[in-house]
PDB file of C-alpha atoms in Angstrom:
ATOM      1  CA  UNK A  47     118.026  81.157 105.445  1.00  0.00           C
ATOM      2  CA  UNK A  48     118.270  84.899 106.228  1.00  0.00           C
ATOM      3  CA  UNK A  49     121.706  84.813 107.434  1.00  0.00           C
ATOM      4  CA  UNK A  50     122.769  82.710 103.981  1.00  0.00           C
ATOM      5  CA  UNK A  51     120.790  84.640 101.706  1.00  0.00           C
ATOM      6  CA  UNK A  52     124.006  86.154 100.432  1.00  0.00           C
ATOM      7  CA  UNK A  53     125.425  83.021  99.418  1.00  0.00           C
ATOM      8  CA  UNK A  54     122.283  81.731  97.931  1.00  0.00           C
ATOM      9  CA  UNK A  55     121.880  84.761  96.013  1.00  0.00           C
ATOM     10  CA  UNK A  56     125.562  84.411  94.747  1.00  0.00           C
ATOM     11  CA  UNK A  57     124.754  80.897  93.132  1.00  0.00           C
ATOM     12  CA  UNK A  58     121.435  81.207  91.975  1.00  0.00           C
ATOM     13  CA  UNK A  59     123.128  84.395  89.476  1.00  0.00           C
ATOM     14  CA  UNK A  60     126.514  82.618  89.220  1.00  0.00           C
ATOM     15  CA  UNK A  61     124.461  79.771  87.716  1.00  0.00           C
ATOM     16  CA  UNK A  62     121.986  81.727  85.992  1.00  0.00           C
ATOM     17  CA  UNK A  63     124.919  84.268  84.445  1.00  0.00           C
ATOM     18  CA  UNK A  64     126.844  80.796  83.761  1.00  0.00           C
ATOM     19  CA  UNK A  65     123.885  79.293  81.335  1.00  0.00           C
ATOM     20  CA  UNK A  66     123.075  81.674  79.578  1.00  0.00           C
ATOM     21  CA  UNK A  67     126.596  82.473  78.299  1.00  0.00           C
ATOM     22  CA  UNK A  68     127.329  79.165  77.757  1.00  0.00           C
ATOM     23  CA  UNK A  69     124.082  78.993  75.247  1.00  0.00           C
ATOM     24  CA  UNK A  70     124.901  82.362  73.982  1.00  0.00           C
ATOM     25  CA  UNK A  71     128.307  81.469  73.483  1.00  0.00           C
ATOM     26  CA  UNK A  72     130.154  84.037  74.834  1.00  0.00           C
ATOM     27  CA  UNK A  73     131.571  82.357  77.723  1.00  0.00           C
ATOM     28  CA  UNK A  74     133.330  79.449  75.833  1.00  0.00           C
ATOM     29  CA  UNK A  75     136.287  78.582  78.269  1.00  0.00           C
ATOM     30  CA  UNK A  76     135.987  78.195  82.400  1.00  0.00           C
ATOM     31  CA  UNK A  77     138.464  81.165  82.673  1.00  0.00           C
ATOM     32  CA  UNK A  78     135.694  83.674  80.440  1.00  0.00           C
ATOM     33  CA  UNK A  79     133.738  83.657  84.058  1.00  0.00           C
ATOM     34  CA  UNK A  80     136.070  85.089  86.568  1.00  0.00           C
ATOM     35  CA  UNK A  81     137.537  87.591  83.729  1.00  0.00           C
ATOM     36  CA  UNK A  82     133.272  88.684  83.459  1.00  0.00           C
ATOM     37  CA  UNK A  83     132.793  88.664  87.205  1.00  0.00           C
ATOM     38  CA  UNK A  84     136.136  90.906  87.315  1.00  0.00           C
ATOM     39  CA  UNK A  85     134.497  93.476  84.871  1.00  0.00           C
ATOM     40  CA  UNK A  86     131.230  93.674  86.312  1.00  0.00           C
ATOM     41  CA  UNK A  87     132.786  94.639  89.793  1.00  0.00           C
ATOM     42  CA  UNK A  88     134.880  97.090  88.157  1.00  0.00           C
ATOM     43  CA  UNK A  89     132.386  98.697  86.983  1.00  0.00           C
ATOM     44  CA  UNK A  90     130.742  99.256  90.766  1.00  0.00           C
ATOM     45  CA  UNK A  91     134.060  99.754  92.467  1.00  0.00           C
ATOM     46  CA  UNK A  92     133.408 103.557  92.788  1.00  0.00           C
ATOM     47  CA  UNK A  93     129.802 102.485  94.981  1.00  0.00           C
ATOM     48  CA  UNK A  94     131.745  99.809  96.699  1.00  0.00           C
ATOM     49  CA  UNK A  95     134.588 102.504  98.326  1.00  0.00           C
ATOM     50  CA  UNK A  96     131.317 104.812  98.671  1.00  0.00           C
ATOM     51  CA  UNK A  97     129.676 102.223 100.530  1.00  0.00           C
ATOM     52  CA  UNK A  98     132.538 100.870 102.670  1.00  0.00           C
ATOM     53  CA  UNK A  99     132.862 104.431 104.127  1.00  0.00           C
ATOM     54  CA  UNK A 100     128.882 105.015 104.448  1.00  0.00           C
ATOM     55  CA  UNK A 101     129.069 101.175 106.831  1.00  0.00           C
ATOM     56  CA  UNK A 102     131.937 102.524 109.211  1.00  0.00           C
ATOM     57  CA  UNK A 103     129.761 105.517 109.848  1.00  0.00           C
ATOM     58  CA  UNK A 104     126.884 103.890 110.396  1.00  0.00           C
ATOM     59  CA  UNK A 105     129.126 101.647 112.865  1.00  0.00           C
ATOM     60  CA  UNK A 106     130.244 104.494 114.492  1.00  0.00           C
ATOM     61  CA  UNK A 107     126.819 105.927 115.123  1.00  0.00           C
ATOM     62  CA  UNK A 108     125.800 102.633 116.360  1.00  0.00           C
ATOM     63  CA  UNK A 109     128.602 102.164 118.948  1.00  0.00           C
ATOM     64  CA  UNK A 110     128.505 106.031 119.893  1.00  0.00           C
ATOM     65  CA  UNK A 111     124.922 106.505 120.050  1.00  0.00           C
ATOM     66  CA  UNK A 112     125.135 109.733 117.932  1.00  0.00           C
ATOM     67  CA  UNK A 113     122.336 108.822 115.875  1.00  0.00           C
ATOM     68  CA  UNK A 114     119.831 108.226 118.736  1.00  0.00           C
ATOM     69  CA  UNK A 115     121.386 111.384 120.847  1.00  0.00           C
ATOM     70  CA  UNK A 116     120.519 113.559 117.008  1.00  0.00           C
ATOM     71  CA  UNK A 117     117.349 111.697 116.868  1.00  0.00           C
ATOM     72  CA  UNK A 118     115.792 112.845 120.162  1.00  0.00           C
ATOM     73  CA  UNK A 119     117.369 116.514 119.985  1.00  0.00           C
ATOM     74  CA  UNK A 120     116.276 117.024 116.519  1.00  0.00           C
ATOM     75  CA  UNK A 121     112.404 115.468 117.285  1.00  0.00           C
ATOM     76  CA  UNK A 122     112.294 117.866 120.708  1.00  0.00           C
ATOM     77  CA  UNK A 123     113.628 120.836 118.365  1.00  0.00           C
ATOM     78  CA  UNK A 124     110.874 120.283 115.791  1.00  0.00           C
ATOM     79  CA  UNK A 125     108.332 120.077 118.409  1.00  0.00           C
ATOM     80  CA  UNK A 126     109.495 123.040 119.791  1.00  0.00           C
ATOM     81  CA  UNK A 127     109.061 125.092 116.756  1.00  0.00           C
ATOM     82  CA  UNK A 128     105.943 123.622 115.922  1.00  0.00           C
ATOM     83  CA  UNK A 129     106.917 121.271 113.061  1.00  0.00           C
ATOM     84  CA  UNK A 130     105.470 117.964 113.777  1.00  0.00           C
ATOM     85  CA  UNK A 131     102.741 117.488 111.448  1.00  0.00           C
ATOM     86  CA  UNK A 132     103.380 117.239 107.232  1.00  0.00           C
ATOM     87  CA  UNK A 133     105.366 120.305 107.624  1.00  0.00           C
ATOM     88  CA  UNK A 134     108.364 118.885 108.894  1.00  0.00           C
ATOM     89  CA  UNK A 135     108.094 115.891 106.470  1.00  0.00           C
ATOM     90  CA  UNK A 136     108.158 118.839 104.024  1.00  0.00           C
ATOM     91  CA  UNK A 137     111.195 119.838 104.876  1.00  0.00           C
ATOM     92  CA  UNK A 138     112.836 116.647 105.409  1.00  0.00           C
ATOM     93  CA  UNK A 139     112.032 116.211 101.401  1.00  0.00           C
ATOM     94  CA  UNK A 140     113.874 119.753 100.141  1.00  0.00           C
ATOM     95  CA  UNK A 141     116.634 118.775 102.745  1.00  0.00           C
ATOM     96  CA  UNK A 142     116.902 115.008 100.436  1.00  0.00           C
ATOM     97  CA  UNK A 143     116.794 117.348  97.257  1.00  0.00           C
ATOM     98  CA  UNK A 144     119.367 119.278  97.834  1.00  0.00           C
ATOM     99  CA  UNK A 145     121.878 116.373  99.504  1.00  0.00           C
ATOM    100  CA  UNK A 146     120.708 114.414  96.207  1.00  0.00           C
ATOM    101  CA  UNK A 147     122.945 116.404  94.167  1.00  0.00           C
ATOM    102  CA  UNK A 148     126.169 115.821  96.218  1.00  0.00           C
ATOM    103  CA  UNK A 149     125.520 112.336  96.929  1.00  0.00           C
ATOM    104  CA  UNK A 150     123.576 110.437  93.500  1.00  0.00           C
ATOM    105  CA  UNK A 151     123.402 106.848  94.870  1.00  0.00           C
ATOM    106  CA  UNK A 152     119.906 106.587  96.922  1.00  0.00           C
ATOM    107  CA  UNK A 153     120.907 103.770  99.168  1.00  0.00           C
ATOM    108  CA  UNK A 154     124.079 105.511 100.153  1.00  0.00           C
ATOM    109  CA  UNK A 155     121.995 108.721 101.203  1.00  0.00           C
ATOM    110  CA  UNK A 156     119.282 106.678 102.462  1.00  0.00           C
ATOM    111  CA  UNK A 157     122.120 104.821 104.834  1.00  0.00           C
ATOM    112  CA  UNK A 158     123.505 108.532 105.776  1.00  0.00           C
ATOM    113  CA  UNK A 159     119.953 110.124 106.593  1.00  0.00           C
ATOM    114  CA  UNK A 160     118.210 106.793 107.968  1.00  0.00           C
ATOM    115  CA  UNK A 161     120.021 106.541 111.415  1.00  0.00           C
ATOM    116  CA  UNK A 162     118.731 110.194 112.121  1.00  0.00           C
ATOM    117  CA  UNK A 163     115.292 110.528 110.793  1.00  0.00           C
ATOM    118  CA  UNK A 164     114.112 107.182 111.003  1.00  0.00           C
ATOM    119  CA  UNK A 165     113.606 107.734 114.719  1.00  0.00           C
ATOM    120  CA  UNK A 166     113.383 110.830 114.513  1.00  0.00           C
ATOM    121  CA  UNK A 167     110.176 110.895 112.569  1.00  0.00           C
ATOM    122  CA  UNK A 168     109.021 108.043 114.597  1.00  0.00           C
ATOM    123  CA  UNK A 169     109.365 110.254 117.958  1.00  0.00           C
ATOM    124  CA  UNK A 170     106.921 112.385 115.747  1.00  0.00           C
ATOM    125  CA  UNK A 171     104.670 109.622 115.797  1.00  0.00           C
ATOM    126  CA  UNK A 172     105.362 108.900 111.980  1.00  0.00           C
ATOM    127  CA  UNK A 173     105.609 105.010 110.489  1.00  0.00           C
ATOM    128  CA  UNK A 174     109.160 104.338 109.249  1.00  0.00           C
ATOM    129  CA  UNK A 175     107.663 103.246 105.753  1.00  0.00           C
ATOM    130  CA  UNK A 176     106.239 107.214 105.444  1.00  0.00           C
ATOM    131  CA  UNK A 177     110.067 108.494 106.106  1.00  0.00           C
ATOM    132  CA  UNK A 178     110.846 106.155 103.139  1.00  0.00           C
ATOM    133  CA  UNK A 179     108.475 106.844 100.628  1.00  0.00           C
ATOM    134  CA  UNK A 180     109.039 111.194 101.171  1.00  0.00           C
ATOM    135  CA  UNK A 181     112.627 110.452 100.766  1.00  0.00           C
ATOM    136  CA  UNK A 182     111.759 108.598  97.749  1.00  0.00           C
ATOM    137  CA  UNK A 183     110.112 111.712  96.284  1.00  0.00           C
ATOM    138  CA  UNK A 184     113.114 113.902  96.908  1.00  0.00           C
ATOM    139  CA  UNK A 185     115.358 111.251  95.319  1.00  0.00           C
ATOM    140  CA  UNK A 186     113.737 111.028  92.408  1.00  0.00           C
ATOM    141  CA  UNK A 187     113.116 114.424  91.832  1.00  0.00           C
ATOM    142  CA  UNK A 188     116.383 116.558  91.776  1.00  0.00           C
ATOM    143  CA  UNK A 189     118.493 112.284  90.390  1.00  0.00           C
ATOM    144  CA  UNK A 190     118.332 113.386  87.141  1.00  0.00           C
ATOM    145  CA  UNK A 191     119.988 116.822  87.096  1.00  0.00           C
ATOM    146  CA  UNK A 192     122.883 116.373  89.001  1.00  0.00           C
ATOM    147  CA  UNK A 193     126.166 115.847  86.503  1.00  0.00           C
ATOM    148  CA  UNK A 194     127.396 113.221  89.381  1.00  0.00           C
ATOM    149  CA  UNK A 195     125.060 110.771  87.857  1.00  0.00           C
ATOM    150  CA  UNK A 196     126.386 108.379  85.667  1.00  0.00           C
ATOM    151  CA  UNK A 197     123.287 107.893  84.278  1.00  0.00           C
ATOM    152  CA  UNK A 198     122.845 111.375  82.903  1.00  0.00           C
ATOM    153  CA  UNK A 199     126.102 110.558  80.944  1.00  0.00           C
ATOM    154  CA  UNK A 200     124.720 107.595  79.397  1.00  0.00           C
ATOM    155  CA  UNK A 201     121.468 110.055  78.232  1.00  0.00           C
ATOM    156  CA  UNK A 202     123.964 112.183  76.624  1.00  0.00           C
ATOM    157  CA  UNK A 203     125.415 109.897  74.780  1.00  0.00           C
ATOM    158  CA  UNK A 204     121.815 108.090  73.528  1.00  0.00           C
ATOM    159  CA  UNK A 205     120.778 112.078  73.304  1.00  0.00           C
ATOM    160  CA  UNK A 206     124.031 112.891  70.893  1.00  0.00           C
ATOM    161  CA  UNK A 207     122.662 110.182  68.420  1.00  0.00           C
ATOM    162  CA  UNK A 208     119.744 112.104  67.486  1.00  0.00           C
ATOM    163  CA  UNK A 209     120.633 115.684  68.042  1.00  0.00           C
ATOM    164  CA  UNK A 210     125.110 115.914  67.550  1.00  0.00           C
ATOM    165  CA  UNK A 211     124.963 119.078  68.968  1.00  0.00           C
ATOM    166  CA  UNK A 212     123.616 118.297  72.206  1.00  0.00           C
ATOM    167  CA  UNK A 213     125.664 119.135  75.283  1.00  0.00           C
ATOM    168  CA  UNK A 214     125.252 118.314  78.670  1.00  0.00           C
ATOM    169  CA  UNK A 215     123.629 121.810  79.568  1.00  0.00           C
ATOM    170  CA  UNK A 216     121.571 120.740  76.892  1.00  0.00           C
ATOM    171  CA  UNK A 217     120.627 117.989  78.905  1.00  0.00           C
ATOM    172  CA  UNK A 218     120.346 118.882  81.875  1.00  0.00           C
ATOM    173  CA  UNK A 219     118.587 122.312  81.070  1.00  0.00           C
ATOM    174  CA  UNK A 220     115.671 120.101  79.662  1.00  0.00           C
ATOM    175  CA  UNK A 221     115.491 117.950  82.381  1.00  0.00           C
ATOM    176  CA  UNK A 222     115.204 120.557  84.841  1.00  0.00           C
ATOM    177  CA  UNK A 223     111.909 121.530  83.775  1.00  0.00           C
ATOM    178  CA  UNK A 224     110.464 118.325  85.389  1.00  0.00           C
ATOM    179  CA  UNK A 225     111.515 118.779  88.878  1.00  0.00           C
ATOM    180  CA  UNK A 226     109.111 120.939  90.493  1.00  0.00           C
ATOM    181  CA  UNK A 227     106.439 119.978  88.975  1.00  0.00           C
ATOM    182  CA  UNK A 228     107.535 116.278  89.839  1.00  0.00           C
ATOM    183  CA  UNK A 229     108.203 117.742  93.582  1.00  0.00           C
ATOM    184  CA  UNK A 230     105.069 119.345  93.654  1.00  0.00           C
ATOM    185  CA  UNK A 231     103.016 116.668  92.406  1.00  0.00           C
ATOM    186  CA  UNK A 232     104.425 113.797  94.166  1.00  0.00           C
ATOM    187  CA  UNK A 233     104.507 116.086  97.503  1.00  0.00           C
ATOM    188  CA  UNK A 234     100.420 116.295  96.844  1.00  0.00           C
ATOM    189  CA  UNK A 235     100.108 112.826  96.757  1.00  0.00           C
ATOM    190  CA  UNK A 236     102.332 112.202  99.581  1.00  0.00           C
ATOM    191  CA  UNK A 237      99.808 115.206 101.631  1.00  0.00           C
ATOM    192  CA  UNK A 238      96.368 113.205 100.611  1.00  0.00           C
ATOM    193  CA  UNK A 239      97.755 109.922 102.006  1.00  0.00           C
ATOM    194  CA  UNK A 240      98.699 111.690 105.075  1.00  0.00           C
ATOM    195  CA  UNK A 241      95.582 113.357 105.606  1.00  0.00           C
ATOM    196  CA  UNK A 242      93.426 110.887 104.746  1.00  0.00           C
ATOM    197  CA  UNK A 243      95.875 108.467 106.684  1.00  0.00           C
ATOM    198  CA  UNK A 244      95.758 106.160 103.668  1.00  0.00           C
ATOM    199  CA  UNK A 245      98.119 102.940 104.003  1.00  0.00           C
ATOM    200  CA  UNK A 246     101.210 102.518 102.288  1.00  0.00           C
ATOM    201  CA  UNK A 247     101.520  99.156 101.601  1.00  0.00           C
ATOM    202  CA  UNK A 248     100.541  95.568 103.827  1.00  0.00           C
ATOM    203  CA  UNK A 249     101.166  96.657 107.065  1.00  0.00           C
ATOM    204  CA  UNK A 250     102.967 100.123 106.630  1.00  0.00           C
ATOM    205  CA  UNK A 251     100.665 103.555 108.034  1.00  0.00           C
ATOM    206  CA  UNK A 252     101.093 107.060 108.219  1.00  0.00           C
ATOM    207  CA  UNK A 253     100.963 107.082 111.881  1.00  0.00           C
ATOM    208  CA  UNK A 254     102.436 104.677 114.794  1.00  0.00           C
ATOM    209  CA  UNK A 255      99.694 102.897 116.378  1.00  0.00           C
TER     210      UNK A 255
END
């Protein structure tokens, strides 16, 4: 079923997406569905390049052992300075903040960083699903000020409706406000579950057993 889930995934929306236009009547004609699937694609073709690049690295890494060979020299460098505890997690987050703003889509960054610090954190003795969640922090902290989100855009434009004026310094000068505070407070709560070695989720620790 695993290695079919794509297929299965494709016809449970395809037939979903299908009803519900036929009942909303906007697709009235069999050619209406192909024209929508074209424009929805369209619309993620920028991700899709982004993406196909992001894969042949990874394949790269894979078949060169790169990743592995950055893995071990960057977990016997941190060790060597001293940063294995929360520390080096620490760091690993303001690293994530800063590449956020170059590179907006989270699952493409996520695919660049992963093949490193995955095992590199696990060298540390770290669970995989703790590398996640502080790269989750640093995601969502510095997303919503970089202007190479679409989404920010989008903001603007719901923003303009109330205040004309607005610009997208406006914008973005407001929402800058919230990220250390949102750093700071979400890098507390990541620091109490790794003291307290507090679980994650079913299954997913702090530390490697």
């Amino acid at each position: 079923m695993l290695t079919g889930v794509v297929p299965l995934l494709f016809g449970a929306f395809l037939i979903g997406g299908v009803v519900y236009g036929v009942v909303a009547r906007t697709v009235k004609q069999a050619a209406d569905v192909p024209r929508m699937m074209a424009e929805s694609v369209t619309g993620m073709a920028s991700y899709i390049v982004l993406i196909l690049v992001i894969a042949q690295f990874i394949a790269v890494f894979n078949w060169s052992n790169v990743g592995t060979l950055l893995a071990v020299e960057s977990a016997e460098l941190l060790e060597s300075v001293g940063l294995t505890g929360f520390t080096a997690v620490v760091l690993f987050v303001l690293l994530v903040t800063v590449l956020n703003l170059f590179i907006t889509s989270g699952s493409a960054l996520w695919s660049l960083m992963a093949p490193v610090f995955v095992p590199t954190f696990m060298l540390l003795g770290m669970e995989p699903a703790f590398t996640q969640a502080a790269f989750r922090i640093a995601d969502s902290a510095t997303q919503m000020i970089t202007p190479l989100n679409p989404y920010l855009f989008l903001a603007l434009a719901l923003l303009k409706r109330y205040e004309p004026s607005a610009q997208l310094g406006t914008l973005m000068s407001r929402l800058a406000i919230f990220v250390v505070p949102f750093l700071v407070t979400w890098l507390a709560v990541l620091g109490l579950f790794y003291a307290f070695d507090l679980p994650l989720g079913p299954g997913a620790g702090i530390h490697l057993e």
